[in-house]
CSV table of C-alpha atoms in Angstrom, one decimal:
chain,number,residue,atom,x,y,z
A,1,UNK,CA,-49.5,-54.7,-115.8
A,2,UNK,CA,-52.8,-53.0,-115.9
A,3,UNK,CA,-51.8,-50.8,-112.9
A,4,UNK,CA,-48.5,-49.8,-114.5
A,5,UNK,CA,-50.3,-48.8,-117.8
A,6,UNK,CA,-52.9,-46.9,-115.7
A,7,UNK,CA,-50.1,-45.0,-113.9
A,8,UNK,CA,-48.4,-44.1,-117.2
A,9,UNK,CA,-51.6,-42.8,-118.6
A,10,UNK,CA,-52.3,-40.7,-115.6
A,11,UNK,CA,-48.8,-39.2,-115.8
A,12,UNK,CA,-49.3,-38.4,-119.4
A,13,UNK,CA,-52.7,-36.7,-118.7
A,14,UNK,CA,-51.2,-34.6,-115.8
A,15,UNK,CA,-48.3,-33.5,-117.9
A,16,UNK,CA,-50.7,-32.6,-120.7
A,17,UNK,CA,-52.6,-30.4,-118.3
A,18,UNK,CA,-49.4,-28.7,-117.3
A,19,UNK,CA,-48.6,-28.0,-121.0
A,20,UNK,CA,-52.0,-26.4,-121.7
A,21,UNK,CA,-51.6,-24.2,-118.6
A,22,UNK,CA,-48.4,-22.6,-120.1
A,23,UNK,CA,-48.5,-19.4,-122.1
A,24,UNK,CA,-48.5,-20.0,-125.8
A,25,UNK,CA,-45.2,-18.8,-127.1
A,26,UNK,CA,-44.2,-19.5,-130.7
A,27,UNK,CA,-40.6,-19.9,-129.9
A,28,UNK,CA,-40.9,-22.5,-127.2
A,29,UNK,CA,-44.2,-24.3,-127.9
A,30,UNK,CA,-42.8,-26.9,-130.2
A,31,UNK,CA,-39.8,-27.8,-128.0
A,32,UNK,CA,-42.1,-28.0,-124.9
A,33,UNK,CA,-44.6,-30.3,-126.7
A,34,UNK,CA,-41.8,-32.7,-127.7
A,35,UNK,CA,-40.6,-33.2,-124.1
A,36,UNK,CA,-43.8,-32.8,-122.1
A,37,UNK,CA,-44.7,-36.5,-122.2
A,38,UNK,CA,-41.1,-37.7,-121.4
A,39,UNK,CA,-41.0,-36.2,-117.9
A,40,UNK,CA,-43.3,-33.8,-116.2
A,41,UNK,CA,-43.2,-30.4,-114.6
A,42,UNK,CA,-39.5,-30.4,-113.9
A,43,UNK,CA,-38.7,-30.7,-117.6
A,44,UNK,CA,-41.3,-28.1,-118.4
A,45,UNK,CA,-39.7,-25.6,-116.0
A,46,UNK,CA,-36.4,-26.0,-117.7
A,47,UNK,CA,-37.9,-24.7,-121.0
A,48,UNK,CA,-39.9,-21.9,-119.3
A,49,UNK,CA,-37.4,-19.4,-117.7
A,50,UNK,CA,-40.3,-17.4,-116.1
A,51,UNK,CA,-41.4,-20.2,-113.9
A,52,UNK,CA,-39.9,-20.3,-110.4
A,53,UNK,CA,-38.0,-23.5,-109.7
A,54,UNK,CA,-38.8,-25.4,-106.4
A,55,UNK,CA,-35.5,-24.4,-104.8
A,56,UNK,CA,-36.2,-20.7,-105.2
A,57,UNK,CA,-39.7,-20.7,-103.8
A,58,UNK,CA,-40.0,-18.7,-100.6
A,59,UNK,CA,-42.0,-21.6,-99.1
A,60,UNK,CA,-39.5,-24.0,-100.6
A,61,UNK,CA,-39.9,-27.8,-100.4
A,62,UNK,CA,-36.8,-28.6,-98.3
A,63,UNK,CA,-34.5,-25.6,-98.5
A,64,UNK,CA,-34.1,-22.0,-99.6
A,65,UNK,CA,-31.5,-20.9,-102.0
A,66,UNK,CA,-31.6,-17.2,-101.1
A,67,UNK,CA,-31.5,-15.5,-97.7
A,68,UNK,CA,-34.3,-13.1,-98.7
A,69,UNK,CA,-36.7,-15.8,-99.6
A,70,UNK,CA,-37.8,-14.6,-103.0
A,71,UNK,CA,-37.3,-10.9,-102.5
A,72,UNK,CA,-33.7,-10.9,-103.7
A,73,UNK,CA,-32.5,-8.7,-106.5
A,74,UNK,CA,-29.8,-9.9,-108.8
A,75,UNK,CA,-27.3,-7.4,-110.0
A,76,UNK,CA,-25.1,-8.9,-112.7
A,77,UNK,CA,-21.7,-7.3,-113.0
A,78,UNK,CA,-19.1,-8.1,-115.6
A,79,UNK,CA,-15.7,-9.5,-114.6
A,80,UNK,CA,-14.0,-6.3,-115.6
A,81,UNK,CA,-16.3,-4.1,-113.5
A,82,UNK,CA,-15.8,-6.5,-110.5
A,83,UNK,CA,-12.0,-6.1,-110.7
A,84,UNK,CA,-12.3,-2.3,-111.0
A,85,UNK,CA,-14.7,-2.1,-108.0
A,86,UNK,CA,-12.6,-4.4,-106.0
A,87,UNK,CA,-9.5,-2.3,-106.5
A,88,UNK,CA,-11.4,0.9,-105.5
A,89,UNK,CA,-12.5,-0.8,-102.2
A,90,UNK,CA,-9.0,-1.9,-101.2
A,91,UNK,CA,-8.3,1.3,-99.3
A,92,UNK,CA,-11.5,1.0,-97.4
A,93,UNK,CA,-10.9,-2.6,-96.6
A,94,UNK,CA,-7.3,-2.0,-95.3
A,95,UNK,CA,-8.6,0.8,-93.1
A,96,UNK,CA,-11.1,-1.6,-91.6
A,97,UNK,CA,-8.4,-4.1,-91.1
A,98,UNK,CA,-6.3,-1.6,-89.3
A,99,UNK,CA,-9.2,-0.5,-87.1
A,100,UNK,CA,-9.9,-4.2,-86.1
A,101,UNK,CA,-6.4,-4.7,-84.8
A,102,UNK,CA,-6.4,-1.3,-83.1
A,103,UNK,CA,-9.6,-2.2,-81.2
A,104,UNK,CA,-8.2,-5.7,-80.4
A,105,UNK,CA,-5.0,-4.3,-78.9
A,106,UNK,CA,-6.5,-1.4,-77.0
A,107,UNK,CA,-9.6,-3.1,-75.6
A,108,UNK,CA,-9.9,-3.1,-71.9
A,109,UNK,CA,-12.5,-5.4,-70.3
A,110,UNK,CA,-12.5,-3.3,-67.1
A,111,UNK,CA,-13.8,-0.3,-69.1
A,112,UNK,CA,-16.6,-2.3,-70.8
A,113,UNK,CA,-18.4,-3.4,-67.7
A,114,UNK,CA,-19.7,-0.2,-66.1
A,115,UNK,CA,-23.1,-0.9,-64.4
A,116,UNK,CA,-25.6,1.9,-64.9
A,117,UNK,CA,-23.9,3.6,-67.8
A,118,UNK,CA,-25.4,3.6,-71.3
A,119,UNK,CA,-23.2,2.7,-74.3
A,120,UNK,CA,-24.5,4.1,-77.5
A,121,UNK,CA,-24.7,1.5,-80.3
A,122,UNK,CA,-26.5,3.6,-82.9
A,123,UNK,CA,-26.5,7.3,-83.2
A,124,UNK,CA,-28.5,9.4,-85.6
A,125,UNK,CA,-26.8,12.8,-85.6
A,126,UNK,CA,-24.8,12.4,-88.9
A,127,UNK,CA,-25.7,11.4,-92.4
A,128,UNK,CA,-23.2,8.5,-92.2
A,129,UNK,CA,-25.2,7.2,-89.3
A,130,UNK,CA,-28.4,7.1,-91.3
A,131,UNK,CA,-26.6,5.4,-94.2
A,132,UNK,CA,-26.2,2.3,-91.9
A,133,UNK,CA,-30.0,1.7,-92.2
A,134,UNK,CA,-32.2,0.3,-95.0
A,135,UNK,CA,-35.9,1.4,-95.4
A,136,UNK,CA,-38.4,-1.0,-96.9
A,137,UNK,CA,-42.1,-0.9,-97.5
A,138,UNK,CA,-44.7,-3.1,-99.2
A,139,UNK,CA,-44.5,-0.8,-102.2
A,140,UNK,CA,-40.9,-1.7,-102.8
A,141,UNK,CA,-42.0,-5.3,-103.8
A,142,UNK,CA,-45.2,-4.4,-105.6
A,143,UNK,CA,-47.3,-5.6,-102.7
A,144,UNK,CA,-48.9,-2.3,-101.5
A,145,UNK,CA,-48.8,1.5,-101.5
A,146,UNK,CA,-47.2,2.5,-98.3
A,147,UNK,CA,-44.3,5.0,-98.3
A,148,UNK,CA,-41.5,5.6,-95.7
A,149,UNK,CA,-38.2,7.3,-95.4
A,150,UNK,CA,-35.4,7.8,-92.8
A,151,UNK,CA,-33.9,11.2,-92.7
A,152,UNK,CA,-32.5,13.9,-90.4
A,153,UNK,CA,-35.1,16.0,-88.7
A,154,UNK,CA,-34.7,19.8,-88.6
A,155,UNK,CA,-33.5,19.4,-85.0
A,156,UNK,CA,-30.7,17.0,-86.1
A,157,UNK,CA,-32.2,13.6,-85.0
A,158,UNK,CA,-33.1,10.5,-87.0
A,159,UNK,CA,-36.7,10.7,-88.3
A,160,UNK,CA,-38.5,7.6,-89.5
A,161,UNK,CA,-41.8,8.7,-91.0
A,162,UNK,CA,-44.2,8.0,-93.9
A,163,UNK,CA,-47.7,6.9,-94.7
A,164,UNK,CA,-49.3,3.5,-94.3
A,165,UNK,CA,-52.0,2.2,-96.6
A,166,UNK,CA,-53.8,-1.2,-96.3
A,167,UNK,CA,-55.0,-1.0,-99.9
A,168,UNK,CA,-53.8,-4.1,-101.8
A,169,UNK,CA,-53.0,-4.4,-105.5
A,170,UNK,CA,-55.7,-5.9,-107.6
A,171,UNK,CA,-53.7,-8.9,-108.7
A,172,UNK,CA,-55.5,-11.6,-106.8
A,173,UNK,CA,-52.2,-12.6,-105.0
A,174,UNK,CA,-51.8,-10.1,-102.1
A,175,UNK,CA,-54.4,-10.4,-99.3
A,176,UNK,CA,-52.9,-7.9,-96.7
A,177,UNK,CA,-50.7,-4.8,-97.0
A,178,UNK,CA,-49.6,-1.8,-95.1
A,179,UNK,CA,-46.2,-2.0,-93.4
A,180,UNK,CA,-42.9,-0.1,-93.2
A,181,UNK,CA,-39.6,-1.2,-91.8
A,182,UNK,CA,-36.1,0.0,-91.1
A,183,UNK,CA,-33.2,-2.4,-90.6
A,184,UNK,CA,-29.5,-1.8,-89.9
A,185,UNK,CA,-26.9,-3.1,-92.3
A,186,UNK,CA,-25.2,-6.3,-91.5
A,187,UNK,CA,-22.0,-5.6,-89.5
A,188,UNK,CA,-18.9,-7.0,-91.1
A,189,UNK,CA,-15.2,-7.1,-90.8
A,190,UNK,CA,-12.6,-6.2,-93.4
A,191,UNK,CA,-12.5,-7.9,-96.8
A,192,UNK,CA,-16.3,-8.7,-96.8
A,193,UNK,CA,-16.2,-11.0,-93.8
A,194,UNK,CA,-19.5,-11.3,-91.9
A,195,UNK,CA,-19.4,-10.4,-88.2
A,196,UNK,CA,-21.7,-10.2,-85.2
A,197,UNK,CA,-22.6,-7.7,-82.5
A,198,UNK,CA,-21.4,-9.1,-79.2
A,199,UNK,CA,-23.7,-7.7,-76.6
A,200,UNK,CA,-23.3,-10.5,-74.1
A,201,UNK,CA,-22.0,-8.1,-71.3
A,202,UNK,CA,-25.3,-6.1,-71.4
A,203,UNK,CA,-28.8,-7.1,-70.4
A,204,UNK,CA,-31.0,-4.1,-71.3
A,205,UNK,CA,-31.8,-2.3,-74.6
A,206,UNK,CA,-32.1,1.5,-74.1
A,207,UNK,CA,-33.9,3.8,-76.7
A,208,UNK,CA,-34.4,7.5,-76.5
A,209,UNK,CA,-37.3,8.2,-78.9
A,210,UNK,CA,-40.1,10.5,-79.6
A,211,UNK,CA,-43.2,8.8,-81.1
A,212,UNK,CA,-46.7,9.5,-82.2
A,213,UNK,CA,-48.6,7.1,-80.0
A,214,UNK,CA,-48.3,4.1,-82.2
A,215,UNK,CA,-46.8,0.8,-81.3
A,216,UNK,CA,-43.7,-0.3,-83.1
A,217,UNK,CA,-42.1,-3.7,-83.3
A,218,UNK,CA,-38.4,-4.0,-82.3
A,219,UNK,CA,-36.6,-6.7,-84.3
A,220,UNK,CA,-33.3,-8.2,-83.2
A,221,UNK,CA,-32.0,-10.5,-85.9
A,222,UNK,CA,-29.8,-13.5,-84.9
A,223,UNK,CA,-29.2,-15.0,-88.3
A,224,UNK,CA,-27.9,-18.5,-88.3
A,225,UNK,CA,-25.7,-20.4,-90.8
A,226,UNK,CA,-28.4,-22.6,-92.3
A,227,UNK,CA,-31.6,-21.7,-94.2
A,228,UNK,CA,-33.9,-22.9,-91.4
A,229,UNK,CA,-32.2,-20.3,-89.1
A,230,UNK,CA,-31.9,-17.4,-91.6
A,231,UNK,CA,-35.2,-15.8,-90.4
A,232,UNK,CA,-34.8,-16.1,-86.7
A,233,UNK,CA,-35.8,-12.7,-85.2
A,234,UNK,CA,-36.5,-11.8,-81.6
A,235,UNK,CA,-39.3,-9.3,-81.1
A,236,UNK,CA,-40.7,-6.9,-78.5
A,237,UNK,CA,-43.2,-4.1,-78.7
A,238,UNK,CA,-42.1,-0.4,-78.3
A,239,UNK,CA,-45.0,1.6,-77.0
A,240,UNK,CA,-44.7,5.3,-77.7
A,241,UNK,CA,-46.7,8.2,-76.4
A,242,UNK,CA,-47.6,11.1,-78.5
A,243,UNK,CA,-46.7,14.7,-77.9
A,244,UNK,CA,-43.6,16.8,-78.0
A,245,UNK,CA,-41.7,15.0,-75.1
A,246,UNK,CA,-38.9,12.5,-75.4
A,247,UNK,CA,-39.2,9.1,-73.7
A,248,UNK,CA,-36.4,6.7,-72.7
A,249,UNK,CA,-37.5,3.1,-73.0
A,250,UNK,CA,-35.4,0.5,-71.2
A,251,UNK,CA,-36.3,-3.1,-72.3
A,252,UNK,CA,-34.5,-6.1,-70.9
A,253,UNK,CA,-33.3,-8.6,-73.4
A,254,UNK,CA,-35.1,-11.3,-71.4
A,255,UNK,CA,-38.5,-9.9,-72.7
A,256,UNK,CA,-37.8,-10.6,-76.3
A,257,UNK,CA,-39.5,-13.7,-77.9
A,258,UNK,CA,-38.5,-15.7,-80.9
A,259,UNK,CA,-40.3,-15.7,-84.2
A,260,UNK,CA,-39.6,-16.9,-87.7
A,261,UNK,CA,-41.2,-15.3,-90.8
A,262,UNK,CA,-43.8,-13.6,-88.5
A,263,UNK,CA,-44.8,-16.8,-86.6
A,264,UNK,CA,-44.1,-17.0,-82.9
A,265,UNK,CA,-42.2,-20.3,-82.2
A,266,UNK,CA,-43.2,-22.9,-79.7
A,267,UNK,CA,-39.7,-23.6,-78.6
A,268,UNK,CA,-38.5,-20.3,-77.0
A,269,UNK,CA,-35.2,-19.3,-75.5
A,270,UNK,CA,-33.1,-16.3,-74.6
A,271,UNK,CA,-31.6,-14.0,-77.2
A,272,UNK,CA,-28.1,-15.1,-78.3
A,273,UNK,CA,-26.6,-11.7,-77.5
A,274,UNK,CA,-23.2,-12.7,-79.0
A,275,UNK,CA,-24.7,-13.3,-82.4
A,276,UNK,CA,-26.8,-10.3,-83.2
A,277,UNK,CA,-26.6,-9.4,-86.9
A,278,UNK,CA,-29.2,-6.6,-87.4
A,279,UNK,CA,-31.5,-4.3,-85.5
A,280,UNK,CA,-34.8,-3.1,-86.9
A,281,UNK,CA,-38.2,-1.4,-86.3
A,282,UNK,CA,-41.5,-2.2,-88.0
A,283,UNK,CA,-44.9,-0.5,-88.1
A,284,UNK,CA,-48.1,-1.8,-89.6
A,285,UNK,CA,-51.6,-0.6,-90.5
A,286,UNK,CA,-53.4,-3.7,-89.1
A,287,UNK,CA,-56.5,-2.9,-87.1
A,288,UNK,CA,-57.4,0.2,-89.1
A,289,UNK,CA,-54.3,2.1,-88.1
A,290,UNK,CA,-53.7,3.7,-91.5
A,291,UNK,CA,-52.3,7.1,-92.2
A,292,UNK,CA,-49.1,9.0,-91.3
A,293,UNK,CA,-46.6,7.7,-88.7
A,294,UNK,CA,-43.6,9.4,-87.2
A,295,UNK,CA,-40.8,8.0,-85.0
A,296,UNK,CA,-37.8,10.1,-84.0
A,297,UNK,CA,-34.6,8.6,-82.7
A,298,UNK,CA,-31.9,10.2,-80.5
A,299,UNK,CA,-29.9,7.1,-79.9
A,300,UNK,CA,-30.1,3.3,-79.4
A,301,UNK,CA,-27.9,2.1,-76.5
A,302,UNK,CA,-27.0,-0.8,-74.3
A,303,UNK,CA,-26.9,-1.0,-70.5
A,304,UNK,CA,-25.9,-3.5,-67.9
A,305,UNK,CA,-28.4,-3.3,-65.1
A,306,UNK,CA,-27.1,-5.3,-62.0
A,307,UNK,CA,-30.6,-5.3,-60.4
A,308,UNK,CA,-32.1,-7.2,-63.3
A,309,UNK,CA,-31.6,-10.9,-62.7
A,310,UNK,CA,-34.2,-12.4,-65.0
A,311,UNK,CA,-32.8,-14.7,-67.7
A,312,UNK,CA,-35.9,-15.3,-69.7
A,313,UNK,CA,-39.5,-14.1,-69.2
A,314,UNK,CA,-41.5,-16.8,-70.9
A,315,UNK,CA,-42.1,-20.5,-70.5
A,316,UNK,CA,-39.7,-22.9,-72.3
A,317,UNK,CA,-41.6,-26.0,-73.3
A,318,UNK,CA,-39.9,-29.3,-73.6
A,319,UNK,CA,-40.5,-30.5,-77.1
A,320,UNK,CA,-40.1,-34.2,-78.2
A,321,UNK,CA,-37.1,-34.8,-80.5
A,322,UNK,CA,-37.6,-34.8,-84.3
A,323,UNK,CA,-40.7,-32.6,-84.2
A,324,UNK,CA,-40.7,-30.4,-87.3
A,325,UNK,CA,-41.4,-26.6,-87.1
A,326,UNK,CA,-40.9,-26.3,-83.3
């Protein structure tokens, strides 16, 4: 009986501390005080809309509600606007549907497999090609002061350039800053159906670029169905040389390694080339590499190299079953 009374008293004191830590708002302080001793933090969160609930935390307890892990932006649209926008997109969706069936009926597997030839997956010579990419920096989320953009260069190529700053905001929350990233839009079918790039017939990624001497990180996203697989990205480093000359980088897919949220995973494996959702490039200022950066793209292509027989370049450790975070 004494232990039960002691536990109830401790619960009341912990909830009282939670109450005193909340901002004093005249409109909610009375209602919060009435309920704070009945439950604990979960009930307090229901009265305070500014507090993030556990399911929305980017480092969530058991699951994540949003694919962007706390960086999502909600755009509320009325039912009337949704209907109007949907009717406007019908023509585009039917055109995509027609294109799908055309490719399905005309596809010839003998034409696809041509050893030694480069098939261009992403071009950069038109504005519509650049619209397939999204540029993000730490400044977009209030976590830094870096700036970047993707535009056409005077010569007609895709130019990813900007300025990196490692200076952090003085909010006591951000410890490191200074990055920029471009990422291709998710490929989809007609009527908003998600799709994947199927690159299983290729074994080499080919890039024709003109860099500034920096190292850039290539990101191949293979997004899964569940929240634990949403952030699976395969990385490899793109080393560029400065100067006016173009370079053609051929990187086998067997060299890419798996990471999730920036952490290299212990349990590695080959890239699932039939489930690629996005392609991206990142650059950071870590190690004192601040200042301007510049990476120019001619094309991003794919190649089947019959002389490359390697399946995976790294050790694949056998992990015991039911081990978390491996």
